[in-house]
mmCIF file of C-alpha atoms in Angstrom:
data_model
loop_
_atom_site.group_PDB
_atom_site.id
_atom_site.type_symbol
_atom_site.label_atom_id
_atom_site.label_comp_id
_atom_site.label_asym_id
_atom_site.label_seq_id
_atom_site.Cartn_x
_atom_site.Cartn_y
_atom_site.Cartn_z
ATOM 1 C CA UNK A 1 96.608 126.937 147.564
ATOM 2 C CA UNK A 2 99.130 127.982 150.180
ATOM 3 C CA UNK A 3 100.330 131.562 150.156
ATOM 4 C CA UNK A 4 103.656 132.524 151.639
ATOM 5 C CA UNK A 5 104.453 135.796 153.358
ATOM 6 C CA UNK A 6 107.019 138.175 151.938
ATOM 7 C CA UNK A 7 107.779 139.704 148.610
ATOM 8 C CA UNK A 8 108.588 137.766 145.500
ATOM 9 C CA UNK A 9 111.676 139.777 144.703
ATOM 10 C CA UNK A 10 114.045 140.841 147.426
ATOM 11 C CA UNK A 11 116.793 143.227 146.481
ATOM 12 C CA UNK A 12 120.291 142.396 147.633
ATOM 13 C CA UNK A 13 123.346 144.329 146.575
ATOM 14 C CA UNK A 14 122.746 144.167 142.809
ATOM 15 C CA UNK A 15 120.600 141.085 142.344
ATOM 16 C CA UNK A 16 116.947 140.127 142.509
ATOM 17 C CA UNK A 17 116.156 136.858 144.264
ATOM 18 C CA UNK A 18 113.255 134.862 142.860
ATOM 19 C CA UNK A 19 111.026 133.489 145.594
ATOM 20 C CA UNK A 20 108.044 131.178 145.450
ATOM 21 C CA UNK A 21 104.960 133.109 146.539
ATOM 22 C CA UNK A 22 102.467 130.243 146.652
ATOM 23 C CA UNK A 23 102.014 126.589 145.770
ATOM 24 C CA UNK A 24 99.187 124.099 145.369
ATOM 25 C CA UNK A 25 96.378 123.786 142.888
ATOM 26 C CA UNK A 26 98.724 121.902 140.595
ATOM 27 C CA UNK A 27 101.443 124.532 140.339
ATOM 28 C CA UNK A 28 103.492 127.384 141.786
ATOM 29 C CA UNK A 29 103.522 131.160 141.716
ATOM 30 C CA UNK A 30 107.013 132.594 141.324
ATOM 31 C CA UNK A 31 107.745 136.325 141.188
ATOM 32 C CA UNK A 32 104.161 137.176 140.272
ATOM 33 C CA UNK A 33 103.744 134.554 137.550
ATOM 34 C CA UNK A 34 101.746 131.324 137.818
ATOM 35 C CA UNK A 35 103.351 128.103 136.558
ATOM 36 C CA UNK A 36 101.221 124.951 136.192
ATOM 37 C CA UNK A 37 102.722 121.543 136.829
ATOM 38 C CA UNK A 38 106.031 120.529 138.334
ATOM 39 C CA UNK A 39 108.864 123.039 137.982
ATOM 40 C CA UNK A 40 112.633 123.418 138.201
ATOM 41 C CA UNK A 41 113.955 126.669 139.651
ATOM 42 C CA UNK A 42 117.617 127.250 138.927
ATOM 43 C CA UNK A 43 119.619 130.482 138.932
ATOM 44 C CA UNK A 44 116.678 132.764 138.154
ATOM 45 C CA UNK A 45 115.023 130.436 135.642
ATOM 46 C CA UNK A 46 111.717 128.597 136.057
ATOM 47 C CA UNK A 47 111.481 125.557 133.794
ATOM 48 C CA UNK A 48 108.685 123.050 133.225
ATOM 49 C CA UNK A 49 109.610 119.678 134.703
ATOM 50 C CA UNK A 50 107.552 116.847 133.098
ATOM 51 C CA UNK A 51 107.205 114.838 136.315
ATOM 52 C CA UNK A 52 104.116 114.001 138.378
ATOM 53 C CA UNK A 53 105.797 111.462 140.677
ATOM 54 C CA UNK A 54 109.305 110.977 142.056
ATOM 55 C CA UNK A 55 109.594 107.705 140.106
ATOM 56 C CA UNK A 56 109.573 109.785 136.903
ATOM 57 C CA UNK A 57 112.659 111.844 137.872
ATOM 58 C CA UNK A 58 115.605 110.973 135.623
ATOM 59 C CA UNK A 59 119.061 112.278 134.771
ATOM 60 C CA UNK A 60 117.599 113.514 131.474
ATOM 61 C CA UNK A 61 114.760 115.595 132.940
ATOM 62 C CA UNK A 62 117.021 116.885 135.748
ATOM 63 C CA UNK A 63 119.715 117.922 133.230
ATOM 64 C CA UNK A 64 119.074 121.683 133.739
ATOM 65 C CA UNK A 65 120.171 121.252 137.375
ATOM 66 C CA UNK A 66 123.072 118.930 136.628
ATOM 67 C CA UNK A 67 124.385 121.309 133.955
ATOM 68 C CA UNK A 68 124.612 124.105 136.537
ATOM 69 C CA UNK A 69 125.812 121.999 139.473
ATOM 70 C CA UNK A 70 129.132 123.838 139.597
ATOM 71 C CA UNK A 71 127.266 127.075 140.381
ATOM 72 C CA UNK A 72 125.099 125.547 143.135
ATOM 73 C CA UNK A 73 125.513 124.633 146.798
ATOM 74 C CA UNK A 74 122.320 122.651 147.165
ATOM 75 C CA UNK A 75 119.446 121.216 145.142
ATOM 76 C CA UNK A 76 116.119 120.625 146.890
ATOM 77 C CA UNK A 77 113.872 117.943 145.462
ATOM 78 C CA UNK A 78 110.224 118.426 146.445
ATOM 79 C CA UNK A 79 108.704 114.929 146.302
ATOM 80 C CA UNK A 80 105.045 116.025 146.217
ATOM 81 C CA UNK A 81 102.612 115.804 149.126
ATOM 82 C CA UNK A 82 104.777 113.429 151.178
ATOM 83 C CA UNK A 83 108.484 113.019 151.684
ATOM 84 C CA UNK A 84 109.963 109.944 150.038
ATOM 85 C CA UNK A 85 113.347 108.300 150.061
ATOM 86 C CA UNK A 86 115.343 109.532 147.086
ATOM 87 C CA UNK A 87 116.428 106.826 144.654
ATOM 88 C CA UNK A 88 120.136 106.083 145.217
ATOM 89 C CA UNK A 89 120.842 106.625 141.512
ATOM 90 C CA UNK A 90 119.550 110.237 141.715
ATOM 91 C CA UNK A 91 121.591 110.950 144.828
ATOM 92 C CA UNK A 92 124.680 109.537 143.112
ATOM 93 C CA UNK A 93 124.142 111.740 140.027
ATOM 94 C CA UNK A 94 124.210 114.903 142.093
ATOM 95 C CA UNK A 95 127.015 113.702 144.354
ATOM 96 C CA UNK A 96 129.128 112.948 141.275
ATOM 97 C CA UNK A 97 128.305 116.421 139.929
ATOM 98 C CA UNK A 98 129.567 117.941 143.194
ATOM 99 C CA UNK A 99 126.318 119.324 144.595
ATOM 100 C CA UNK A 100 124.231 118.218 147.565
ATOM 101 C CA UNK A 101 120.710 116.875 146.892
ATOM 102 C CA UNK A 102 118.084 116.941 149.657
ATOM 103 C CA UNK A 103 114.636 115.417 149.308
ATOM 104 C CA UNK A 104 111.546 116.507 151.229
ATOM 105 C CA UNK A 105 107.847 117.062 150.618
ATOM 106 C CA UNK A 106 107.186 119.908 148.185
ATOM 107 C CA UNK A 107 105.688 122.239 150.809
ATOM 108 C CA UNK A 108 108.840 122.094 152.922
ATOM 109 C CA UNK A 109 111.035 122.322 149.816
ATOM 110 C CA UNK A 110 109.299 125.591 148.871
ATOM 111 C CA UNK A 111 109.812 127.044 152.354
ATOM 112 C CA UNK A 112 113.433 125.898 152.508
ATOM 113 C CA UNK A 113 114.122 127.258 149.022
ATOM 114 C CA UNK A 114 112.774 130.680 149.974
ATOM 115 C CA UNK A 115 114.718 130.752 153.236
ATOM 116 C CA UNK A 116 118.022 129.808 151.617
ATOM 117 C CA UNK A 117 117.504 132.068 148.582
ATOM 118 C CA UNK A 118 116.728 134.953 150.916
ATOM 119 C CA UNK A 119 120.049 134.281 152.677
ATOM 120 C CA UNK A 120 121.821 134.548 149.324
ATOM 121 C CA UNK A 121 122.658 130.851 149.120
ATOM 122 C CA UNK A 122 123.132 129.195 145.719
ATOM 123 C CA UNK A 123 120.092 126.939 145.901
ATOM 124 C CA UNK A 124 117.957 125.355 143.196
ATOM 125 C CA UNK A 125 114.843 123.206 143.355
ATOM 126 C CA UNK A 126 112.966 120.554 141.431
ATOM 127 C CA UNK A 127 109.395 120.648 142.728
ATOM 128 C CA UNK A 128 106.636 118.149 142.062
ATOM 129 C CA UNK A 129 103.298 119.983 141.937
ATOM 130 C CA UNK A 130 100.618 119.214 144.498
ATOM 131 C CA UNK A 131 96.869 119.236 143.858
#
């Protein structure tokens, strides 16, 4: 399991930013709580994402992100242990919803999420768990 430096909740003006503290072992630790399996992090919520491989990502199981696209600048899609090309249909869904979608391996997606969240950016993530 990889642990990340820093606190899980950084205080800005009046808001608490949820950061990912660690990942691996089949899940993620967010703000002091362990979540098993793949997860979606969007606007302070952590939601189970029933996906073990990028090929299983669909408009239906990404609906929590698409429903909040108007409140987001960027969605990071952590593809698991290795970066993979995002399916054009997924990219088109997010483009049509008006939000950028960036794919990368899950480890880099976690780090990028924390960096952007710490900067106060409106970022969300769909992260495929790694063993």
